[in-house]
PDB file of C-alpha atoms in Angstrom:
ATOM      1  CA  UNK Z   1      -0.101  -0.155   0.093  1.00 93.00           C
ATOM      2  CA  UNK Z   2       1.258   3.497  -0.806  1.00 96.00           C
ATOM      3  CA  UNK Z   3       0.135   6.909   0.682  1.00 97.00           C
ATOM      4  CA  UNK Z   4       0.766  10.429  -0.727  1.00 97.00           C
ATOM      5  CA  UNK Z   5       0.415  13.345   1.714  1.00 98.00           C
ATOM      6  CA  UNK Z   6      -0.327  16.791  -0.122  1.00 98.00           C
ATOM      7  CA  UNK Z   7      -0.358  20.146   1.376  1.00 98.00           C
ATOM      8  CA  UNK Z   8      -2.707  22.824  -0.229  1.00 98.00           C
ATOM      9  CA  UNK Z   9      -2.445  26.419   0.831  1.00 98.00           C
ATOM     10  CA  UNK Z  10      -5.909  28.085  -0.237  1.00 98.00           C
ATOM     11  CA  UNK Z  11      -6.213  31.662  -1.116  1.00 98.00           C
ATOM     12  CA  UNK Z  12      -8.399  33.544   1.334  1.00 97.00           C
ATOM     13  CA  UNK Z  13     -12.199  33.133   0.753  1.00 97.00           C
ATOM     14  CA  UNK Z  14     -11.575  30.030  -1.572  1.00 97.00           C
ATOM     15  CA  UNK Z  15     -12.088  27.228   0.698  1.00 96.00           C
ATOM     16  CA  UNK Z  16     -15.265  26.214  -0.134  1.00 97.00           C
ATOM     17  CA  UNK Z  17     -14.633  26.347  -3.959  1.00 97.00           C
ATOM     18  CA  UNK Z  18     -11.531  24.542  -3.453  1.00 98.00           C
ATOM     19  CA  UNK Z  19     -12.961  21.819  -1.386  1.00 98.00           C
ATOM     20  CA  UNK Z  20     -15.848  21.152  -3.976  1.00 98.00           C
ATOM     21  CA  UNK Z  21     -13.302  21.022  -6.575  1.00 98.00           C
ATOM     22  CA  UNK Z  22     -11.016  18.793  -4.642  1.00 98.00           C
ATOM     23  CA  UNK Z  23     -13.960  16.234  -4.106  1.00 97.00           C
ATOM     24  CA  UNK Z  24     -14.659  15.999  -7.987  1.00 96.00           C
ATOM     25  CA  UNK Z  25     -11.089  15.671  -8.756  1.00 96.00           C
ATOM     26  CA  UNK Z  26     -10.650  12.916  -6.104  1.00 96.00           C
ATOM     27  CA  UNK Z  27     -13.785  11.139  -7.308  1.00 95.00           C
ATOM     28  CA  UNK Z  28     -12.215  11.067 -10.748  1.00 94.00           C
ATOM     29  CA  UNK Z  29      -9.061   9.840  -9.742  1.00 94.00           C
ATOM     30  CA  UNK Z  30     -10.856   6.913  -7.654  1.00 94.00           C
ATOM     31  CA  UNK Z  31     -13.011   5.927 -10.646  1.00 92.00           C
ATOM     32  CA  UNK Z  32     -10.482   6.064 -13.328  1.00 91.00           C
ATOM     33  CA  UNK Z  33      -7.043   5.750 -11.856  1.00 92.00           C
ATOM     34  CA  UNK Z  34      -7.317   3.054  -9.392  1.00 91.00           C
ATOM     35  CA  UNK Z  35      -6.826   4.778  -6.139  1.00 94.00           C
ATOM     36  CA  UNK Z  36      -8.484   4.044  -2.968  1.00 95.00           C
ATOM     37  CA  UNK Z  37      -9.737   7.585  -2.390  1.00 95.00           C
ATOM     38  CA  UNK Z  38      -8.531  10.423  -0.384  1.00 97.00           C
ATOM     39  CA  UNK Z  39      -9.202  12.479   2.640  1.00 97.00           C
ATOM     40  CA  UNK Z  40      -8.998  16.167   3.118  1.00 98.00           C
ATOM     41  CA  UNK Z  41      -8.191  17.552   6.587  1.00 98.00           C
ATOM     42  CA  UNK Z  42      -8.115  20.996   7.995  1.00 97.00           C
ATOM     43  CA  UNK Z  43      -4.592  21.798   9.660  1.00 97.00           C
ATOM     44  CA  UNK Z  44      -3.584  24.050  12.460  1.00 97.00           C
ATOM     45  CA  UNK Z  45      -2.391  26.414   9.989  1.00 96.00           C
ATOM     46  CA  UNK Z  46      -4.911  29.007   8.431  1.00 94.00           C
ATOM     47  CA  UNK Z  47      -5.849  28.578   4.864  1.00 97.00           C
ATOM     48  CA  UNK Z  48      -3.867  25.203   4.762  1.00 98.00           C
ATOM     49  CA  UNK Z  49      -5.703  21.868   4.175  1.00 98.00           C
ATOM     50  CA  UNK Z  50      -3.933  18.579   3.972  1.00 98.00           C
ATOM     51  CA  UNK Z  51      -4.841  15.672   1.636  1.00 98.00           C
ATOM     52  CA  UNK Z  52      -4.256  11.986   2.333  1.00 96.00           C
ATOM     53  CA  UNK Z  53      -4.566   9.852  -0.760  1.00 97.00           C
ATOM     54  CA  UNK Z  54      -4.206   6.008  -0.513  1.00 96.00           C
ATOM     55  CA  UNK Z  55      -3.187   3.500  -3.506  1.00 96.00           C
ATOM     56  CA  UNK Z  56      -2.506   0.000  -3.920  1.00 95.00           C
ATOM     57  CA  UNK Z  57       0.929   0.854  -4.812  1.00 95.00           C
ATOM     58  CA  UNK Z  58       3.587   3.438  -5.462  1.00 95.00           C
ATOM     59  CA  UNK Z  59       3.584   2.190  -9.187  1.00 94.00           C
ATOM     60  CA  UNK Z  60      -0.213   2.831  -9.560  1.00 93.00           C
ATOM     61  CA  UNK Z  61       0.138   6.050  -8.276  1.00 94.00           C
ATOM     62  CA  UNK Z  62       3.271   7.022 -10.594  1.00 92.00           C
ATOM     63  CA  UNK Z  63       1.397   5.453 -13.520  1.00 90.00           C
ATOM     64  CA  UNK Z  64       0.598   8.084 -16.147  1.00 75.00           C
ATOM     65  CA  UNK Z  65      -3.186   8.544 -15.901  1.00 76.00           C
ATOM     66  CA  UNK Z  66      -4.267  10.867 -18.641  1.00 82.00           C
ATOM     67  CA  UNK Z  67      -7.860  11.781 -17.430  1.00 85.00           C
ATOM     68  CA  UNK Z  68      -9.962  13.420 -20.242  1.00 83.00           C
ATOM     69  CA  UNK Z  69     -13.187  13.595 -18.220  1.00 85.00           C
ATOM     70  CA  UNK Z  70     -14.638  17.054 -18.548  1.00 90.00           C
ATOM     71  CA  UNK Z  71     -15.870  17.212 -14.908  1.00 91.00           C
ATOM     72  CA  UNK Z  72     -12.163  16.359 -13.804  1.00 92.00           C
ATOM     73  CA  UNK Z  73     -10.506  19.080 -16.206  1.00 94.00           C
ATOM     74  CA  UNK Z  74     -13.118  21.642 -14.771  1.00 96.00           C
ATOM     75  CA  UNK Z  75     -12.393  20.748 -11.303  1.00 96.00           C
ATOM     76  CA  UNK Z  76      -8.606  20.647 -11.758  1.00 95.00           C
ATOM     77  CA  UNK Z  77      -8.732  24.203 -13.033  1.00 97.00           C
ATOM     78  CA  UNK Z  78     -11.038  25.483 -10.320  1.00 98.00           C
ATOM     79  CA  UNK Z  79      -8.672  23.862  -7.797  1.00 97.00           C
ATOM     80  CA  UNK Z  80      -5.407  25.595  -9.197  1.00 97.00           C
ATOM     81  CA  UNK Z  81      -7.351  28.872  -9.222  1.00 98.00           C
ATOM     82  CA  UNK Z  82      -8.093  28.690  -5.468  1.00 98.00           C
ATOM     83  CA  UNK Z  83      -4.275  27.863  -4.586  1.00 98.00           C
ATOM     84  CA  UNK Z  84      -1.506  29.762  -3.447  1.00 98.00           C
ATOM     85  CA  UNK Z  85       0.571  26.764  -3.696  1.00 98.00           C
ATOM     86  CA  UNK Z  86       0.637  22.935  -3.325  1.00 97.00           C
ATOM     87  CA  UNK Z  87       3.148  20.412  -2.850  1.00 97.00           C
ATOM     88  CA  UNK Z  88       3.531  16.691  -2.049  1.00 97.00           C
ATOM     89  CA  UNK Z  89       4.780  16.459   1.467  1.00 98.00           C
ATOM     90  CA  UNK Z  90       5.347  12.973   1.975  1.00 98.00           C
ATOM     91  CA  UNK Z  91       5.280   9.645  -0.380  1.00 97.00           C
ATOM     92  CA  UNK Z  92       4.841   6.802   2.220  1.00 97.00           C
ATOM     93  CA  UNK Z  93       5.184   3.019   1.648  1.00 96.00           C
ATOM     94  CA  UNK Z  94       3.086   1.417   4.479  1.00 93.00           C
ATOM     95  CA  UNK Z  95       5.396  -0.636   6.569  1.00 94.00           C
ATOM     96  CA  UNK Z  96       2.710  -1.764   9.350  1.00 94.00           C
ATOM     97  CA  UNK Z  97      -1.066  -1.433   9.427  1.00 89.00           C
ATOM     98  CA  UNK Z  98      -3.492  -1.662  12.189  1.00 91.00           C
ATOM     99  CA  UNK Z  99      -5.818   1.108  11.108  1.00 87.00           C
ATOM    100  CA  UNK Z 100      -9.435  -0.028  11.892  1.00 88.00           C
ATOM    101  CA  UNK Z 101     -12.775   1.095  10.516  1.00 82.00           C
ATOM    102  CA  UNK Z 102     -14.843   0.307  13.630  1.00 88.00           C
ATOM    103  CA  UNK Z 103     -14.514   1.119  17.193  1.00 88.00           C
ATOM    104  CA  UNK Z 104     -13.346  -1.402  19.654  1.00 88.00           C
ATOM    105  CA  UNK Z 105     -16.060  -2.706  22.143  1.00 82.00           C
ATOM    106  CA  UNK Z 106     -15.803  -0.504  25.357  1.00 73.00           C
ATOM    107  CA  UNK Z 107     -16.561  -2.195  28.474  1.00 63.00           C
TER     108      UNK Z 107
END
């Protein structure tokens, strides 16, 4: 499993536009490129969001997936217009995994 962590610095007043565009881009990548999807997080820095994308492998993430979907293209442009900057902060290969989807029983 492979994880990419992104940092997005958003222009003032553009957070809602960015988040809507990010969701459309993420859906397109999930549907057409073989990712497991992504999560977007607020950070403790103003106007900075952090994205976490999960992939079956680094090779799948690096694959040249040329998306021609019109919704994707429009959303990518919208994301770019909302950004001050973005960067891939980490490229992570999973070493150990104990992330659960349900809570443990509480006694």
